[in-house]
Amino acid sequence: MKDCVFCRILGGEIPATTLYEDDATVAFRDVNPAAPAHALVIPRKHIATLDDATAADAELLGKMMWAARAVAAEMGVAKSGYRLVMNTHAGAGQSVFHIHLHVLGGRGFTWPPG
Ligand code: AMP
């Protein structure tokens, strides 16, 4: 998708600090970190929101979770604790419409989230 910022990162048009990649996913540092450790895991396939995923994407969604685990280890927060977030639709705070898992760590988190 030419207007999608994350597709442009995948295409190398926009630079990013990559932490992990495999056949299905890429993870890079969030440009505006909300925690000392903050990365985004995205699928190589453009899917606008979680609601646009189909049953055929179920394995891909699992691969995003698996990648997040590796990213947490790469950022050094695997044992201290980390939070995974996927904002879905603008009402929940989604601002980039290419699904992504936030991997956040390096500080304490409260519950419920704000
Ligand atoms: P969300 O609001 O859940 O859709 O999250 C989008 C995230 O993408 C935000 O945390 C932004 O800081 C991040 N972001 C936007 N543009 C870039 C970029 N070019 N490189 C890295 N992260 C980005």
JSON list of C-alpha atoms and ligand atoms in Angstrom, two decimals:
[
{"chain": "A", "resi": 1, "resn": "MET", "atom": "CA", "xyz": [0.00, 0.00, 0.00]},
{"chain": "A", "resi": 2, "resn": "LYS", "atom": "CA", "xyz": [1.78, 3.12, -1.15]},
{"chain": "A", "resi": 3, "resn": "ASP", "atom": "CA", "xyz": [0.17, 5.42, 1.42]},
{"chain": "A", "resi": 4, "resn": "CYS", "atom": "CA", "xyz": [0.92, 3.14, 4.37]},
{"chain": "A", "resi": 5, "resn": "VAL", "atom": "CA", "xyz": [3.88, 4.26, 6.49]},
{"chain": "A", "resi": 6, "resn": "PHE", "atom": "CA", "xyz": [4.64, 0.70, 7.61]},
{"chain": "A", "resi": 7, "resn": "CYS", "atom": "CA", "xyz": [4.52, -0.65, 4.04]},
{"chain": "A", "resi": 8, "resn": "ARG", "atom": "CA", "xyz": [7.01, 2.10, 3.19]},
{"chain": "A", "resi": 9, "resn": "ILE", "atom": "CA", "xyz": [9.28, 0.93, 6.02]},
{"chain": "A", "resi": 10, "resn": "LEU", "atom": "CA", "xyz": [8.99, -2.62, 4.65]},
{"chain": "A", "resi": 11, "resn": "GLY", "atom": "CA", "xyz": [9.93, -1.27, 1.22]},
{"chain": "A", "resi": 12, "resn": "GLY", "atom": "CA", "xyz": [12.98, 0.56, 2.59]},
{"chain": "A", "resi": 13, "resn": "GLU", "atom": "CA", "xyz": [11.59, 4.00, 1.68]},
{"chain": "A", "resi": 14, "resn": "ILE", "atom": "CA", "xyz": [11.44, 5.10, 5.34]},
{"chain": "A", "resi": 15, "resn": "PRO", "atom": "CA", "xyz": [14.30, 4.18, 7.68]},
{"chain": "A", "resi": 16, "resn": "ALA", "atom": "CA", "xyz": [13.69, 2.18, 10.84]},
{"chain": "A", "resi": 17, "resn": "THR", "atom": "CA", "xyz": [15.81, 0.49, 13.47]},
{"chain": "A", "resi": 18, "resn": "THR", "atom": "CA", "xyz": [15.06, -3.16, 12.83]},
{"chain": "A", "resi": 19, "resn": "LEU", "atom": "CA", "xyz": [15.31, -5.56, 15.77]},
{"chain": "A", "resi": 20, "resn": "TYR", "atom": "CA", "xyz": [13.94, -8.76, 14.24]},
{"chain": "A", "resi": 21, "resn": "GLU", "atom": "CA", "xyz": [12.68, -10.12, 10.95]},
{"chain": "A", "resi": 22, "resn": "ASP", "atom": "CA", "xyz": [11.50, -13.39, 9.51]},
{"chain": "A", "resi": 23, "resn": "ASP", "atom": "CA", "xyz": [9.54, -14.55, 6.48]},
{"chain": "A", "resi": 24, "resn": "ALA", "atom": "CA", "xyz": [6.26, -13.14, 7.78]},
{"chain": "A", "resi": 25, "resn": "THR", "atom": "CA", "xyz": [7.07, -10.29, 10.18]},
{"chain": "A", "resi": 26, "resn": "VAL", "atom": "CA", "xyz": [9.41, -7.38, 10.84]},
{"chain": "A", "resi": 27, "resn": "ALA", "atom": "CA", "xyz": [9.99, -5.56, 14.15]},
{"chain": "A", "resi": 28, "resn": "PHE", "atom": "CA", "xyz": [11.54, -2.15, 14.63]},
{"chain": "A", "resi": 29, "resn": "ARG", "atom": "CA", "xyz": [11.84, 0.52, 17.32]},
{"chain": "A", "resi": 30, "resn": "ASP", "atom": "CA", "xyz": [8.91, 2.86, 17.77]},
{"chain": "A", "resi": 31, "resn": "VAL", "atom": "CA", "xyz": [9.90, 6.37, 16.64]},
{"chain": "A", "resi": 32, "resn": "ASN", "atom": "CA", "xyz": [8.05, 7.91, 19.59]},
{"chain": "A", "resi": 33, "resn": "PRO", "atom": "CA", "xyz": [8.70, 5.48, 22.43]},
{"chain": "A", "resi": 34, "resn": "ALA", "atom": "CA", "xyz": [6.18, 5.23, 25.25]},
{"chain": "A", "resi": 35, "resn": "ALA", "atom": "CA", "xyz": [8.58, 3.18, 27.39]},
{"chain": "A", "resi": 36, "resn": "PRO", "atom": "CA", "xyz": [12.36, 2.69, 27.59]},
{"chain": "A", "resi": 37, "resn": "ALA", "atom": "CA", "xyz": [11.89, -0.42, 25.45]},
{"chain": "A", "resi": 38, "resn": "HIS", "atom": "CA", "xyz": [9.24, 0.04, 22.74]},
{"chain": "A", "resi": 39, "resn": "ALA", "atom": "CA", "xyz": [9.13, -1.83, 19.45]},
{"chain": "A", "resi": 40, "resn": "LEU", "atom": "CA", "xyz": [6.46, -2.65, 16.90]},
{"chain": "A", "resi": 41, "resn": "VAL", "atom": "CA", "xyz": [5.95, -6.04, 15.30]},
{"chain": "A", "resi": 42, "resn": "ILE", "atom": "CA", "xyz": [4.23, -5.84, 11.92]},
{"chain": "A", "resi": 43, "resn": "PRO", "atom": "CA", "xyz": [3.27, -8.44, 9.33]},
{"chain": "A", "resi": 44, "resn": "ARG", "atom": "CA", "xyz": [4.81, -8.11, 5.88]},
{"chain": "A", "resi": 45, "resn": "LYS", "atom": "CA", "xyz": [1.25, -8.45, 4.57]},
{"chain": "A", "resi": 46, "resn": "HIS", "atom": "CA", "xyz": [-0.81, -5.25, 4.73]},
{"chain": "A", "resi": 47, "resn": "ILE", "atom": "CA", "xyz": [-3.82, -5.75, 6.99]},
{"chain": "A", "resi": 48, "resn": "ALA", "atom": "CA", "xyz": [-5.43, -2.48, 8.07]},
{"chain": "A", "resi": 49, "resn": "THR", "atom": "CA", "xyz": [-6.94, -3.53, 11.39]},
{"chain": "A", "resi": 50, "resn": "LEU", "atom": "CA", "xyz": [-7.32, -6.76, 13.30]},
{"chain": "A", "resi": 51, "resn": "ASP", "atom": "CA", "xyz": [-10.92, -6.79, 12.11]},
{"chain": "A", "resi": 52, "resn": "ASP", "atom": "CA", "xyz": [-9.69, -7.01, 8.51]},
{"chain": "A", "resi": 53, "resn": "ALA", "atom": "CA", "xyz": [-7.79, -10.24, 9.23]},
{"chain": "A", "resi": 54, "resn": "THR", "atom": "CA", "xyz": [-9.43, -13.46, 8.10]},
{"chain": "A", "resi": 55, "resn": "ALA", "atom": "CA", "xyz": [-9.20, -17.03, 9.32]},
{"chain": "A", "resi": 56, "resn": "ALA", "atom": "CA", "xyz": [-6.44, -17.50, 6.73]},
{"chain": "A", "resi": 57, "resn": "ASP", "atom": "CA", "xyz": [-4.38, -14.94, 8.69]},
{"chain": "A", "resi": 58, "resn": "ALA", "atom": "CA", "xyz": [-4.58, -16.84, 11.99]},
{"chain": "A", "resi": 59, "resn": "GLU", "atom": "CA", "xyz": [-1.12, -18.37, 11.61]},
{"chain": "A", "resi": 60, "resn": "LEU", "atom": "CA", "xyz": [0.32, -14.98, 10.69]},
{"chain": "A", "resi": 61, "resn": "LEU", "atom": "CA", "xyz": [-1.17, -13.45, 13.84]},
{"chain": "A", "resi": 62, "resn": "GLY", "atom": "CA", "xyz": [0.49, -16.21, 15.86]},
{"chain": "A", "resi": 63, "resn": "LYS", "atom": "CA", "xyz": [3.79, -15.47, 14.16]},
{"chain": "A", "resi": 64, "resn": "MET", "atom": "CA", "xyz": [3.48, -11.83, 15.29]},
{"chain": "A", "resi": 65, "resn": "MET", "atom": "CA", "xyz": [3.18, -13.04, 18.89]},
{"chain": "A", "resi": 66, "resn": "TRP", "atom": "CA", "xyz": [6.14, -15.34, 18.44]},
{"chain": "A", "resi": 67, "resn": "ALA", "atom": "CA", "xyz": [8.18, -12.46, 16.98]},
{"chain": "A", "resi": 68, "resn": "ALA", "atom": "CA", "xyz": [7.20, -10.27, 19.94]},
{"chain": "A", "resi": 69, "resn": "ARG", "atom": "CA", "xyz": [8.76, -12.79, 22.29]},
{"chain": "A", "resi": 70, "resn": "ALA", "atom": "CA", "xyz": [12.05, -12.60, 20.38]},
{"chain": "A", "resi": 71, "resn": "VAL", "atom": "CA", "xyz": [11.88, -8.80, 20.33]},
{"chain": "A", "resi": 72, "resn": "ALA", "atom": "CA", "xyz": [11.37, -8.66, 24.10]},
{"chain": "A", "resi": 73, "resn": "ALA", "atom": "CA", "xyz": [14.48, -10.79, 24.51]},
{"chain": "A", "resi": 74, "resn": "GLU", "atom": "CA", "xyz": [16.40, -8.60, 22.07]},
{"chain": "A", "resi": 75, "resn": "MET", "atom": "CA", "xyz": [15.46, -5.48, 24.05]},
{"chain": "A", "resi": 76, "resn": "GLY", "atom": "CA", "xyz": [16.47, -7.16, 27.32]},
{"chain": "A", "resi": 77, "resn": "VAL", "atom": "CA", "xyz": [13.03, -7.13, 28.93]},
{"chain": "A", "resi": 78, "resn": "ALA", "atom": "CA", "xyz": [12.05, -10.78, 28.52]},
{"chain": "A", "resi": 79, "resn": "LYS", "atom": "CA", "xyz": [12.43, -11.55, 32.22]},
{"chain": "A", "resi": 80, "resn": "SER", "atom": "CA", "xyz": [11.75, -8.14, 33.79]},
{"chain": "A", "resi": 81, "resn": "GLY", "atom": "CA", "xyz": [8.36, -8.00, 32.05]},
{"chain": "A", "resi": 82, "resn": "TYR", "atom": "CA", "xyz": [6.78, -6.57, 28.97]},
{"chain": "A", "resi": 83, "resn": "ARG", "atom": "CA", "xyz": [3.36, -5.68, 27.66]},
{"chain": "A", "resi": 84, "resn": "LEU", "atom": "CA", "xyz": [1.89, -6.43, 24.23]},
{"chain": "A", "resi": 85, "resn": "VAL", "atom": "CA", "xyz": [-0.76, -4.07, 22.89]},
{"chain": "A", "resi": 86, "resn": "MET", "atom": "CA", "xyz": [-2.66, -4.01, 19.62]},
{"chain": "A", "resi": 87, "resn": "ASN", "atom": "CA", "xyz": [-4.84, -0.93, 19.36]},
{"chain": "A", "resi": 88, "resn": "THR", "atom": "CA", "xyz": [-7.75, -1.73, 17.04]},
{"chain": "A", "resi": 89, "resn": "HIS", "atom": "CA", "xyz": [-9.66, 1.11, 15.37]},
{"chain": "A", "resi": 90, "resn": "ALA", "atom": "CA", "xyz": [-9.22, 4.82, 16.08]},
{"chain": "A", "resi": 91, "resn": "GLY", "atom": "CA", "xyz": [-11.51, 4.62, 19.09]},
{"chain": "A", "resi": 92, "resn": "ALA", "atom": "CA", "xyz": [-8.93, 2.45, 20.84]},
{"chain": "A", "resi": 93, "resn": "GLY", "atom": "CA", "xyz": [-5.99, 4.62, 19.77]},
{"chain": "A", "resi": 94, "resn": "GLN", "atom": "CA", "xyz": [-4.96, 3.03, 16.46]},
{"chain": "A", "resi": 95, "resn": "SER", "atom": "CA", "xyz": [-3.26, 5.69, 14.33]},
{"chain": "A", "resi": 96, "resn": "VAL", "atom": "CA", "xyz": [-1.40, 3.57, 11.75]},
{"chain": "A", "resi": 97, "resn": "PHE", "atom": "CA", "xyz": [-3.70, 1.30, 9.78]},
{"chain": "A", "resi": 98, "resn": "HIS", "atom": "CA", "xyz": [-1.36, -1.62, 9.22]},
{"chain": "A", "resi": 99, "resn": "ILE", "atom": "CA", "xyz": [-1.71, -3.96, 12.17]},
{"chain": "A", "resi": 100, "resn": "HIS", "atom": "CA", "xyz": [1.11, -3.92, 14.69]},
{"chain": "A", "resi": 101, "resn": "LEU", "atom": "CA", "xyz": [1.86, -5.30, 18.11]},
{"chain": "A", "resi": 102, "resn": "HIS", "atom": "CA", "xyz": [3.43, -2.84, 20.50]},
{"chain": "A", "resi": 103, "resn": "VAL", "atom": "CA", "xyz": [6.10, -4.51, 22.66]},
{"chain": "A", "resi": 104, "resn": "LEU", "atom": "CA", "xyz": [6.64, -2.30, 25.71]},
{"chain": "A", "resi": 105, "resn": "GLY", "atom": "CA", "xyz": [9.02, -2.80, 28.62]},
{"chain": "A", "resi": 106, "resn": "GLY", "atom": "CA", "xyz": [11.67, -1.28, 30.82]},
{"chain": "A", "resi": 107, "resn": "ARG", "atom": "CA", "xyz": [9.26, 0.38, 33.26]},
{"chain": "A", "resi": 108, "resn": "GLY", "atom": "CA", "xyz": [6.26, -0.47, 35.39]},
{"chain": "A", "resi": 109, "resn": "PHE", "atom": "CA", "xyz": [2.75, -0.59, 33.93]},
{"chain": "A", "resi": 110, "resn": "THR", "atom": "CA", "xyz": [-0.56, -0.02, 35.56]},
{"chain": "A", "resi": 111, "resn": "TRP", "atom": "CA", "xyz": [-3.82, -1.84, 35.08]},
{"chain": "A", "resi": 112, "resn": "PRO", "atom": "CA", "xyz": [-6.31, -0.98, 33.74]},
{"chain": "A", "resi": 113, "resn": "PRO", "atom": "CA", "xyz": [-4.43, 0.80, 30.93]},
{"chain": "A", "resi": 114, "resn": "GLY", "atom": "CA", "xyz": [-5.22, 4.45, 30.27]},
{"chain": "B", "resi": 1, "resn": "AMP", "atom": "P1", "xyz": [-0.99, 3.05, 17.07]},
{"chain": "B", "resi": 1, "resn": "AMP", "atom": "O1", "xyz": [-1.35, 4.41, 17.60]},
{"chain": "B", "resi": 1, "resn": "AMP", "atom": "O2", "xyz": [-1.34, 1.92, 17.99]},
{"chain": "B", "resi": 1, "resn": "AMP", "atom": "O3", "xyz": [-1.53, 2.84, 15.67]},
{"chain": "B", "resi": 1, "resn": "AMP", "atom": "O4", "xyz": [0.59, 3.01, 16.99]},
{"chain": "B", "resi": 1, "resn": "AMP", "atom": "C1", "xyz": [1.30, 3.54, 15.93]},
{"chain": "B", "resi": 1, "resn": "AMP", "atom": "C2", "xyz": [2.72, 3.67, 16.39]},
{"chain": "B", "resi": 1, "resn": "AMP", "atom": "O5", "xyz": [3.55, 3.82, 15.26]},
{"chain": "B", "resi": 1, "resn": "AMP", "atom": "C3", "xyz": [2.99, 4.88, 17.29]},
{"chain": "B", "resi": 1, "resn": "AMP", "atom": "O6", "xyz": [3.50, 4.44, 18.55]},
{"chain": "B", "resi": 1, "resn": "AMP", "atom": "C4", "xyz": [4.00, 5.70, 16.51]},
{"chain": "B", "resi": 1, "resn": "AMP", "atom": "O7", "xyz": [4.96, 6.31, 17.33]},
{"chain": "B", "resi": 1, "resn": "AMP", "atom": "C5", "xyz": [4.62, 4.64, 15.61]},
{"chain": "B", "resi": 1, "resn": "AMP", "atom": "N1", "xyz": [5.20, 5.14, 14.38]},
{"chain": "B", "resi": 1, "resn": "AMP", "atom": "C6", "xyz": [4.62, 5.95, 13.46]},
{"chain": "B", "resi": 1, "resn": "AMP", "atom": "N2", "xyz": [5.45, 6.19, 12.44]},
{"chain": "B", "resi": 1, "resn": "AMP", "atom": "C7", "xyz": [6.58, 5.49, 12.70]},
{"chain": "B", "resi": 1, "resn": "AMP", "atom": "C8", "xyz": [7.82, 5.32, 12.02]},
{"chain": "B", "resi": 1, "resn": "AMP", "atom": "N3", "xyz": [8.08, 5.92, 10.85]},
{"chain": "B", "resi": 1, "resn": "AMP", "atom": "N4", "xyz": [8.77, 4.52, 12.59]},
{"chain": "B", "resi": 1, "resn": "AMP", "atom": "C9", "xyz": [8.53, 3.92, 13.78]},
{"chain": "B", "resi": 1, "resn": "AMP", "atom": "N5", "xyz": [7.38, 4.03, 14.47]},
{"chain": "B", "resi": 1, "resn": "AMP", "atom": "C10", "xyz": [6.41, 4.81, 13.94]}
]
